[in-house]
PDB file of C-alpha atoms in Angstrom:
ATOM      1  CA  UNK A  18     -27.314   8.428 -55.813  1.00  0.00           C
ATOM      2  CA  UNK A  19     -26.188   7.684 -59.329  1.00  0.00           C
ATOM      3  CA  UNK A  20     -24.038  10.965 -60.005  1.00  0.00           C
ATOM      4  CA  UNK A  21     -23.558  13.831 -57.587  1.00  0.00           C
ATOM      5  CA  UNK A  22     -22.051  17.479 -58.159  1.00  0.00           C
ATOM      6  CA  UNK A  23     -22.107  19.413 -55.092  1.00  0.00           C
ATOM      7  CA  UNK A  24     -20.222  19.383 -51.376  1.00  0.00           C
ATOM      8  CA  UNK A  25     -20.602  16.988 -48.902  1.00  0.00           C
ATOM      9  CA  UNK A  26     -20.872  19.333 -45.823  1.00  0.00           C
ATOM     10  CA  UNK A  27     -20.302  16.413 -42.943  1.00  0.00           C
ATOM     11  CA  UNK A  28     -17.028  14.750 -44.552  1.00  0.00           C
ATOM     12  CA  UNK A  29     -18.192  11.218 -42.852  1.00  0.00           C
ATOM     13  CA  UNK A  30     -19.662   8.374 -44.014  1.00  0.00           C
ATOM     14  CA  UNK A  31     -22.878   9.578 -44.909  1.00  0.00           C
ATOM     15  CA  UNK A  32     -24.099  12.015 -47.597  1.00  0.00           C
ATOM     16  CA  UNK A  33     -25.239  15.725 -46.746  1.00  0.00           C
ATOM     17  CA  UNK A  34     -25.786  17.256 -49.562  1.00  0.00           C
ATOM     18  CA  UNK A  35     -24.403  20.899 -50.083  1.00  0.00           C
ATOM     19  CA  UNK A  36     -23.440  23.530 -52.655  1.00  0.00           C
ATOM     20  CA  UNK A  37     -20.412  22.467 -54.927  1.00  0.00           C
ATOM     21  CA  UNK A  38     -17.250  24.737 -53.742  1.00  0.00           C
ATOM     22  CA  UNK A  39     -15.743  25.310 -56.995  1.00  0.00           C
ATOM     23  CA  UNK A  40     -16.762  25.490 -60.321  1.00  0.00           C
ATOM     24  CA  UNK A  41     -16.975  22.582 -62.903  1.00  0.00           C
ATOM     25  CA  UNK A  42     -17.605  23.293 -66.213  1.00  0.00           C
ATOM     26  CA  UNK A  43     -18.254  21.434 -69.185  1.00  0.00           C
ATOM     27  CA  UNK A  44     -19.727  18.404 -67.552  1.00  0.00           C
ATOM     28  CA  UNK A  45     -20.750  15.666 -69.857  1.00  0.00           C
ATOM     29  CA  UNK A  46     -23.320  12.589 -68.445  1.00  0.00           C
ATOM     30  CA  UNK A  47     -24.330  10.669 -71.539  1.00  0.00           C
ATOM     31  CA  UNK A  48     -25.183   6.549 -72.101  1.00  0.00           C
ATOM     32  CA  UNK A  49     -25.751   5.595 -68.813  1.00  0.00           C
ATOM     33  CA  UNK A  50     -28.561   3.470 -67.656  1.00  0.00           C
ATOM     34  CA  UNK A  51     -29.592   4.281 -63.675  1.00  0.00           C
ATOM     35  CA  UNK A  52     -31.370   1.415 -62.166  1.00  0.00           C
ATOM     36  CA  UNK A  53     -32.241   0.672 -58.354  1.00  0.00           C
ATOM     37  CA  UNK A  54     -30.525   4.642 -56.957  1.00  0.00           C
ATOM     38  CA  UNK A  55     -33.334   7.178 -55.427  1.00  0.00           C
ATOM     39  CA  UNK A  56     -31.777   9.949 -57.774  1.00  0.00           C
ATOM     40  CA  UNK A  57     -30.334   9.719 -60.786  1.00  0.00           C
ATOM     41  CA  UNK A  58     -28.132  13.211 -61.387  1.00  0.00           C
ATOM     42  CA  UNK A  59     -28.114  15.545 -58.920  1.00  0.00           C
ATOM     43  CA  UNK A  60     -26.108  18.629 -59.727  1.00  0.00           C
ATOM     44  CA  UNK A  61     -26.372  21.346 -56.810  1.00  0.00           C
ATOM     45  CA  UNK A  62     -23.844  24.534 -57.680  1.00  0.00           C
ATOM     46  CA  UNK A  63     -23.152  27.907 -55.717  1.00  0.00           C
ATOM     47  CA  UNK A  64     -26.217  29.724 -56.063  1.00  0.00           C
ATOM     48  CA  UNK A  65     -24.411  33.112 -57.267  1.00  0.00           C
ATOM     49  CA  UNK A  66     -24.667  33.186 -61.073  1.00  0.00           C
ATOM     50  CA  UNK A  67     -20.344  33.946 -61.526  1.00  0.00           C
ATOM     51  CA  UNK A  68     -19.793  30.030 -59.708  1.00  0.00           C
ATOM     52  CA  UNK A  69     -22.361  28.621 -61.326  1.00  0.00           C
ATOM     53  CA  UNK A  70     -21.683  25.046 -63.248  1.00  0.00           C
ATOM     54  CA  UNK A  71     -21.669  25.492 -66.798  1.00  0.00           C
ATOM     55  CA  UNK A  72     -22.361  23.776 -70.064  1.00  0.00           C
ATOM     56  CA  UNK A  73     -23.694  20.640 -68.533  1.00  0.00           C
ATOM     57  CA  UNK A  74     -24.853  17.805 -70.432  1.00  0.00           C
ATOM     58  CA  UNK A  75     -27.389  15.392 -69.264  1.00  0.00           C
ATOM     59  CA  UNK A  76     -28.493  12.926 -72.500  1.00  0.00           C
ATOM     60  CA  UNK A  77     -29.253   9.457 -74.112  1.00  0.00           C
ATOM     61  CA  UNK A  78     -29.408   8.137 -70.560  1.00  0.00           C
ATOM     62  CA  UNK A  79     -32.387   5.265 -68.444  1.00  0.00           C
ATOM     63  CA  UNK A  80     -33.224   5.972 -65.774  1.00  0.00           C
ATOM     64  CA  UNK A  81     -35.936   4.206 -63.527  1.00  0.00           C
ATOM     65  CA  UNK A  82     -36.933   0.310 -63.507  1.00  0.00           C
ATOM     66  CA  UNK A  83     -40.341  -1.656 -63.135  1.00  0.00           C
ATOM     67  CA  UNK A  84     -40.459  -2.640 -59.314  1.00  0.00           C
ATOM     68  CA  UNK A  85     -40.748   0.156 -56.839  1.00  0.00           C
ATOM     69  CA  UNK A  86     -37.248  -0.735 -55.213  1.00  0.00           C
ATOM     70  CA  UNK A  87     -35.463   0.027 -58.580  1.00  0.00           C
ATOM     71  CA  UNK A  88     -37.477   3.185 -59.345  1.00  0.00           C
ATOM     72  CA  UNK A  89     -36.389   6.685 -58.967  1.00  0.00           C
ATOM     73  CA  UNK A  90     -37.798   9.775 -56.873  1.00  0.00           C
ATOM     74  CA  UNK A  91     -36.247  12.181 -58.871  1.00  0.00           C
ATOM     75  CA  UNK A  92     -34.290  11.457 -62.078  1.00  0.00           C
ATOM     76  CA  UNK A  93     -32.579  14.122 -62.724  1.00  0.00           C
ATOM     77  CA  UNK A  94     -32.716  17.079 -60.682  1.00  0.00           C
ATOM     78  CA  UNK A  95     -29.745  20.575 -61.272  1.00  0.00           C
ATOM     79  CA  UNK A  96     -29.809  23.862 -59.531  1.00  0.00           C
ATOM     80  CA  UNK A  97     -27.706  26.643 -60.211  1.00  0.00           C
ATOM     81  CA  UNK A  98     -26.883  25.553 -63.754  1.00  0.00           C
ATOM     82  CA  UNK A  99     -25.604  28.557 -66.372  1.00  0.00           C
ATOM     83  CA  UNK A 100     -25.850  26.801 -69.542  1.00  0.00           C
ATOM     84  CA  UNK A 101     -27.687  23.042 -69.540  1.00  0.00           C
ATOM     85  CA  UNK A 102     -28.484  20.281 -71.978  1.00  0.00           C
ATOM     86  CA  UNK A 103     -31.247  17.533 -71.033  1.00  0.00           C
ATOM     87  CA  UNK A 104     -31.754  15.648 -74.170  1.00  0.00           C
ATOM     88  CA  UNK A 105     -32.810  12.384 -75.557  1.00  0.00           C
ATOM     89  CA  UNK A 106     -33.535  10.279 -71.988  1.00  0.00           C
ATOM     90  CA  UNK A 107     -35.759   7.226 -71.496  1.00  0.00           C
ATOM     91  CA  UNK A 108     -37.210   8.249 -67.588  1.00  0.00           C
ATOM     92  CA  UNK A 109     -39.859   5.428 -66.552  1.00  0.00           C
ATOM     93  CA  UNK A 110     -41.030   4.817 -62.925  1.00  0.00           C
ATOM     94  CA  UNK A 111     -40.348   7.995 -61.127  1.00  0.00           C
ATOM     95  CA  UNK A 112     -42.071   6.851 -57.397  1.00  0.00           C
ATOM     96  CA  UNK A 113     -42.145   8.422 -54.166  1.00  0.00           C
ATOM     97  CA  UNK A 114     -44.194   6.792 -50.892  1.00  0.00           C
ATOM     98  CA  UNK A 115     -42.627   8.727 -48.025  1.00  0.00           C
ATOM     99  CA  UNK A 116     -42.623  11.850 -47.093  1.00  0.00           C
ATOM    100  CA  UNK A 117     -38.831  11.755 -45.822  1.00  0.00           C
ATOM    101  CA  UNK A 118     -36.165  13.908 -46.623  1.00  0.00           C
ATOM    102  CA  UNK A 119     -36.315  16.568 -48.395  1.00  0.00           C
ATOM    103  CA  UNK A 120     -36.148  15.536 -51.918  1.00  0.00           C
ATOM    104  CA  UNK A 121     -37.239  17.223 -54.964  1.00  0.00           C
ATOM    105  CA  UNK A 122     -39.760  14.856 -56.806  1.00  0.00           C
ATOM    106  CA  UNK A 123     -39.879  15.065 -60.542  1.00  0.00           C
ATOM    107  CA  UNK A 124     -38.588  13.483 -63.750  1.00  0.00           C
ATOM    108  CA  UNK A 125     -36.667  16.616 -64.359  1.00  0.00           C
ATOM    109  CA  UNK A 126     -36.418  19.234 -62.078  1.00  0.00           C
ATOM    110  CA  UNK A 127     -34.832  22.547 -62.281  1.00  0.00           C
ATOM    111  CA  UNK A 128     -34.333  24.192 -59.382  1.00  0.00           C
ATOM    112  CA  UNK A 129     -32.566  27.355 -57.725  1.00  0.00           C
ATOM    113  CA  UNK A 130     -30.786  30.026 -60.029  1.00  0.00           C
ATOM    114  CA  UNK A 131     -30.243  28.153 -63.113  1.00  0.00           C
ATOM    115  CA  UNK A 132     -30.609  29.744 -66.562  1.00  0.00           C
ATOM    116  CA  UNK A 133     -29.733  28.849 -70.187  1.00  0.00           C
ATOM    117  CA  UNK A 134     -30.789  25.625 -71.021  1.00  0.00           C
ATOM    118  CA  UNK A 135     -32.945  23.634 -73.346  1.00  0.00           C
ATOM    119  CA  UNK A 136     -34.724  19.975 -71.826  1.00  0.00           C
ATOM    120  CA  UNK A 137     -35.618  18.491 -75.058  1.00  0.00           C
ATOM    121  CA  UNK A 138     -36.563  15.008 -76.547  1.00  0.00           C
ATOM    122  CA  UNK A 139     -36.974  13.293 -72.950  1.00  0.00           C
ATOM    123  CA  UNK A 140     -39.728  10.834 -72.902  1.00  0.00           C
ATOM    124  CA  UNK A 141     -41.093  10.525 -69.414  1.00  0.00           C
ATOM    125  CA  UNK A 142     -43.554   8.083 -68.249  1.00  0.00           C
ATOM    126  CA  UNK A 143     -44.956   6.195 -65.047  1.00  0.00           C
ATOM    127  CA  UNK A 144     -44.443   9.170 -62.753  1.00  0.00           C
ATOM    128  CA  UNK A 145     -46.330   8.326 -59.475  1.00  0.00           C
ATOM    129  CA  UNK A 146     -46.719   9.469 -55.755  1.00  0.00           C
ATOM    130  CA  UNK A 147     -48.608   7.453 -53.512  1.00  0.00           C
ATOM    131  CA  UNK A 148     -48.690  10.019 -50.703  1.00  0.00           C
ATOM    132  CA  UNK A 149     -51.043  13.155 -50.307  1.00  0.00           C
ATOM    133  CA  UNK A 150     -47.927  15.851 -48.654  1.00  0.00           C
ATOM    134  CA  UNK A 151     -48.590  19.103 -50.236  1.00  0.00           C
ATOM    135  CA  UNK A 152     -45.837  19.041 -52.962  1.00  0.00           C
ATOM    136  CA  UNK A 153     -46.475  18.803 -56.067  1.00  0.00           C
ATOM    137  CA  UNK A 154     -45.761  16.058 -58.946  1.00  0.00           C
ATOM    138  CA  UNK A 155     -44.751  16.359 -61.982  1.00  0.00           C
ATOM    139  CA  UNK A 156     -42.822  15.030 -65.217  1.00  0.00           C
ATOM    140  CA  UNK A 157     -41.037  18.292 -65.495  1.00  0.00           C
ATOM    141  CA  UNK A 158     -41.109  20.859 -62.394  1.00  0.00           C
ATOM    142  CA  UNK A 159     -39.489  24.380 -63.694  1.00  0.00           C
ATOM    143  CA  UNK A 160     -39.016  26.027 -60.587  1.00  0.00           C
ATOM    144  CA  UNK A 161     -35.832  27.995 -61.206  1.00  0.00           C
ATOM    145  CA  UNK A 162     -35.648  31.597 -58.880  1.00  0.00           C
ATOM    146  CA  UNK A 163     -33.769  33.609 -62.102  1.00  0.00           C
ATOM    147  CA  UNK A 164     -36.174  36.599 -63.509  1.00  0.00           C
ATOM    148  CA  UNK A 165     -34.602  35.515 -66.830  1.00  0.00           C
ATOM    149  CA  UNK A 166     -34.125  31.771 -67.244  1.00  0.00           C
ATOM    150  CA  UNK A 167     -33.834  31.329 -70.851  1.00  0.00           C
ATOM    151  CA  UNK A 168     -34.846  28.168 -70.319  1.00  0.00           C
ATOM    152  CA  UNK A 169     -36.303  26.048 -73.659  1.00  0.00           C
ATOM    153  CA  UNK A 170     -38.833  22.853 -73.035  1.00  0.00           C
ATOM    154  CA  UNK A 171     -39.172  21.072 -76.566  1.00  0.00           C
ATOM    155  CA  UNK A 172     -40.466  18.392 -77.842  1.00  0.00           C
ATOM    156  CA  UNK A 173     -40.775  15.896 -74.818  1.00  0.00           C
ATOM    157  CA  UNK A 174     -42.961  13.364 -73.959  1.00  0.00           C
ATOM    158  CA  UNK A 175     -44.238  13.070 -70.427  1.00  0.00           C
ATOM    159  CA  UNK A 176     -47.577  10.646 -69.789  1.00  0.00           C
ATOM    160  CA  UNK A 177     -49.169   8.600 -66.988  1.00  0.00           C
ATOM    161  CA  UNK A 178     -48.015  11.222 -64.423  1.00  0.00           C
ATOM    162  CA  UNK A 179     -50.581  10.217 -61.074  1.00  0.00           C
ATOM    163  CA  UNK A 180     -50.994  11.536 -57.860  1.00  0.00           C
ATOM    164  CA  UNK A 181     -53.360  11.488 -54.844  1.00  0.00           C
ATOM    165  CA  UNK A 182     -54.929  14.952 -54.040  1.00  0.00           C
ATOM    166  CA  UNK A 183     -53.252  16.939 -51.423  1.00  0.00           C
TER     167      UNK A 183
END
């Protein structure tokens, strides 16, 4: 994992990814290129909307490589955000060949209660899953639970996205 916001709920030497205890805000991730880690930015916050992580900032960031061991299965993937920037990244070979764990698979993703935000000016490509295991694909999965996101897509690119049927 490249950068991770949230709790590790074991304490050991391995990773098990849990809600963030305490509140961050104003969380910049900018210039950074991501090569050869399975995600990129994973932000998981509190899912009640007076913890959640605010005024994040995901931008001008690579993330993905050519061979299949350097790609990504999910670039960047937040949940729970109040108040988000995704803007200006270079995303290319987003892969996934297993059906292990239980990862979201996107270039973007936006998951649980997260609201505010604008994903702009991201230009996607090579997005490919080689396995048919009835999730979807895509180069940006919205999939945030809020009635009222207020979330604004803009002005991205997102091509070659490929899947097998499920």
């Amino acid at each position: 994992m490249g950068v991770y916001v949230g709790k590790d709920t074991l304490a050991n030497n391995s990773l098990n990814i849990g809600a963030a205890a305490a509140k961050v805000k104003n969380l910049t991730v900018s210039n950074v290129t991501f090569l050869n880690v399975k995600e990129g930015v994973y932000i998981l916050d509190n899912s009640t909307a007076s913890s959640a992580l605010q005024n994040v900032v995901v931008e001008k960031s690579t993330f993905g490589g050519t061979t299949n061991d350097e790609r990504t299965i999910t670039a960047i993937y937040v949940s729970n955000l109040n108040g988000f920037t995704i803007n200006k990244n270079n995303i290319t070979g987003v892969y996934r060949s297993h059906n292990s764990g239980d990862l979201g698979f996107a270039g973007i993703q936006v998951a649980g209660n997260s609201t505010n935000g604008t994903i702009s000016a991201n230009n996607i490509n090579k997005v490919e899953k080689t396995v048919a295991n009835g999730s979807g694909i895509a180069g940006i999965n919205l999939s945030s639970t809020s009635t009222n996101t207020n979330i604004t897509v803009v002005n991205n690119f997102v091509l070659d996205v490929t899947g097998p049927g499920n």
